[in-house]
Short mmCIF file of the C-alpha atoms (twelve columns), coordinates in Angstrom:
data_MODEL
# 
_entry.id   MODEL 
# 
loop_
_atom_site.group_PDB 
_atom_site.id 
_atom_site.type_symbol 
_atom_site.label_atom_id 
_atom_site.label_alt_id 
_atom_site.label_comp_id 
_atom_site.label_asym_id 
_atom_site.label_seq_id 
_atom_site.Cartn_x 
_atom_site.Cartn_y 
_atom_site.Cartn_z 
_atom_site.pdbx_PDB_model_num 
ATOM 1  C CA . UNK A 1  0.002   -0.001 0.002   1 
ATOM 2  C CA . UNK A 2  1.256   3.491  -0.875  1 
ATOM 3  C CA . UNK A 3  2.410   5.317  2.256   1 
ATOM 4  C CA . UNK A 4  0.923   8.827  2.047   1 
ATOM 5  C CA . UNK A 5  1.608   11.216 4.911   1 
ATOM 6  C CA . UNK A 6  -1.381  13.394 3.977   1 
ATOM 7  C CA . UNK A 7  0.624   16.632 3.724   1 
ATOM 8  C CA . UNK A 8  -1.825  17.980 1.113   1 
ATOM 9  C CA . UNK A 9  0.829   19.226 -1.293  1 
ATOM 10 C CA . UNK A 10 -0.274  17.073 -4.220  1 
ATOM 11 C CA . UNK A 11 -3.861  18.261 -3.760  1 
ATOM 12 C CA . UNK A 12 -2.855  21.903 -3.479  1 
ATOM 13 C CA . UNK A 13 -0.777  21.863 -6.688  1 
ATOM 14 C CA . UNK A 14 -2.943  20.256 -9.382  1 
ATOM 15 C CA . UNK A 15 -3.079  23.291 -11.673 1 
ATOM 16 C CA . UNK A 16 -1.959  22.673 -15.224 1 
ATOM 17 C CA . UNK A 17 -2.435  18.904 -14.975 1 
ATOM 18 C CA . UNK A 18 -5.119  17.888 -17.491 1 
ATOM 19 C CA . UNK A 19 -5.851  14.699 -15.552 1 
ATOM 20 C CA . UNK A 20 -7.117  16.766 -12.621 1 
ATOM 21 C CA . UNK A 21 -8.681  19.716 -14.450 1 
ATOM 22 C CA . UNK A 22 -12.210 18.838 -13.244 1 
ATOM 23 C CA . UNK A 23 -10.998 18.955 -9.638  1 
ATOM 24 C CA . UNK A 24 -9.234  22.334 -9.916  1 
ATOM 25 C CA . UNK A 25 -11.176 25.111 -8.203  1 
ATOM 26 C CA . UNK A 26 -9.439  27.609 -10.505 1 
ATOM 27 C CA . UNK A 27 -6.295  28.354 -8.537  1 
ATOM 28 C CA . UNK A 28 -4.491  25.018 -8.810  1 
ATOM 29 C CA . UNK A 29 -5.992  23.662 -5.604  1 
ATOM 30 C CA . UNK A 30 -8.394  20.714 -5.544  1 
ATOM 31 C CA . UNK A 31 -11.916 21.889 -4.833  1 
ATOM 32 C CA . UNK A 32 -12.298 19.068 -2.294  1 
ATOM 33 C CA . UNK A 33 -9.275  20.056 -0.181  1 
ATOM 34 C CA . UNK A 34 -10.579 21.456 3.113   1 
ATOM 35 C CA . UNK A 35 -8.292  22.332 6.024   1 
ATOM 36 C CA . UNK A 36 -5.517  20.454 4.224   1 
ATOM 37 C CA . UNK A 37 -7.527  17.186 4.090   1 
ATOM 38 C CA . UNK A 38 -9.669  15.610 1.391   1 
ATOM 39 C CA . UNK A 39 -13.322 16.287 2.154   1 
ATOM 40 C CA . UNK A 40 -14.424 13.359 -0.034  1 
ATOM 41 C CA . UNK A 41 -11.636 10.937 0.912   1 
ATOM 42 C CA . UNK A 42 -13.779 7.769  0.888   1 
ATOM 43 C CA . UNK A 43 -15.333 8.761  -2.475  1 
ATOM 44 C CA . UNK A 44 -12.284 10.412 -4.088  1 
ATOM 45 C CA . UNK A 45 -11.686 9.834  -7.814  1 
ATOM 46 C CA . UNK A 46 -9.727  6.832  -9.028  1 
ATOM 47 C CA . UNK A 47 -6.727  8.986  -10.017 1 
ATOM 48 C CA . UNK A 48 -6.443  10.120 -6.392  1 
ATOM 49 C CA . UNK A 49 -6.138  6.513  -5.207  1 
ATOM 50 C CA . UNK A 50 -2.556  5.454  -5.895  1 
ATOM 51 C CA . UNK A 51 -2.981  1.702  -5.448  1 
ATOM 52 C CA . UNK A 52 -6.277  1.472  -7.294  1 
ATOM 53 C CA . UNK A 53 -5.157  3.710  -10.154 1 
ATOM 54 C CA . UNK A 54 -2.097  1.513  -10.667 1 
ATOM 55 C CA . UNK A 55 -4.260  -1.618 -10.746 1 
ATOM 56 C CA . UNK A 56 -6.929  -0.167 -13.054 1 
ATOM 57 C CA . UNK A 57 -4.889  2.124  -15.315 1 
ATOM 58 C CA . UNK A 58 -1.113  1.777  -15.074 1 
ATOM 59 C CA . UNK A 59 -0.425  -1.909 -14.320 1 
ATOM 60 C CA . UNK A 60 0.016   -2.731 -18.005 1 
ATOM 61 C CA . UNK A 61 2.621   0.031  -18.336 1 
ATOM 62 C CA . UNK A 62 4.826   -0.440 -15.251 1 
ATOM 63 C CA . UNK A 63 5.297   -2.475 -12.098 1 
ATOM 64 C CA . UNK A 64 3.729   -1.406 -8.830  1 
ATOM 65 C CA . UNK A 65 7.209   -0.642 -7.497  1 
ATOM 66 C CA . UNK A 66 7.912   1.653  -10.459 1 
ATOM 67 C CA . UNK A 67 4.571   3.406  -9.972  1 
ATOM 68 C CA . UNK A 68 5.236   3.893  -6.257  1 
ATOM 69 C CA . UNK A 69 8.682   5.310  -7.042  1 
ATOM 70 C CA . UNK A 70 7.173   7.828  -9.485  1 
ATOM 71 C CA . UNK A 71 4.644   8.901  -6.868  1 
ATOM 72 C CA . UNK A 72 7.260   9.130  -4.094  1 
ATOM 73 C CA . UNK A 73 9.518   11.175 -6.376  1 
ATOM 74 C CA . UNK A 74 6.629   13.534 -7.185  1 
ATOM 75 C CA . UNK A 75 5.931   13.865 -3.477  1 
ATOM 76 C CA . UNK A 76 9.578   14.523 -2.687  1 
ATOM 77 C CA . UNK A 77 9.800   17.160 -5.432  1 
ATOM 78 C CA . UNK A 78 6.753   19.009 -4.078  1 
ATOM 79 C CA . UNK A 79 8.133   18.899 -0.543  1 
ATOM 80 C CA . UNK A 80 11.520  20.176 -1.636  1 
ATOM 81 C CA . UNK A 81 9.910   23.009 -3.572  1 
ATOM 82 C CA . UNK A 82 7.214   24.118 -1.131  1 
ATOM 83 C CA . UNK A 83 8.464   23.035 2.274   1 
ATOM 84 C CA . UNK A 84 12.154  23.677 1.915   1 
ATOM 85 C CA . UNK A 85 13.934  23.561 5.234   1 
ATOM 86 C CA . UNK A 86 11.432  21.262 6.944   1 
ATOM 87 C CA . UNK A 87 13.720  18.218 7.157   1 
ATOM 88 C CA . UNK A 88 11.267  16.146 9.183   1 
ATOM 89 C CA . UNK A 89 8.784   16.268 6.282   1 
ATOM 90 C CA . UNK A 90 11.319  14.840 3.828   1 
ATOM 91 C CA . UNK A 91 12.476  11.912 5.941   1 
ATOM 92 C CA . UNK A 92 9.780   9.421  4.927   1 
ATOM 93 C CA . UNK A 93 10.625  9.613  1.210   1 
ATOM 94 C CA . UNK A 94 14.383  9.224  1.544   1 
# 
């Protein structure tokens, strides 16, 4: 299972990504992000569910380990860009 720390960075930086355009409230933030948490977590779209999206969409293109690595790298990149200097936030992806 993908280990998400629920920092909210991926949900607050969806602007410009065509896969998430229907979720964008117009400023690059997911319209369902409330107080840094997903307000529809149990009913969130398939693309917001890492394990299920791999199984249903990406499993024919890459292994689960490769998919996790791409997601962890994306997470690490967001944390480095937007939370620079908060070392404790980066530890789980290293």
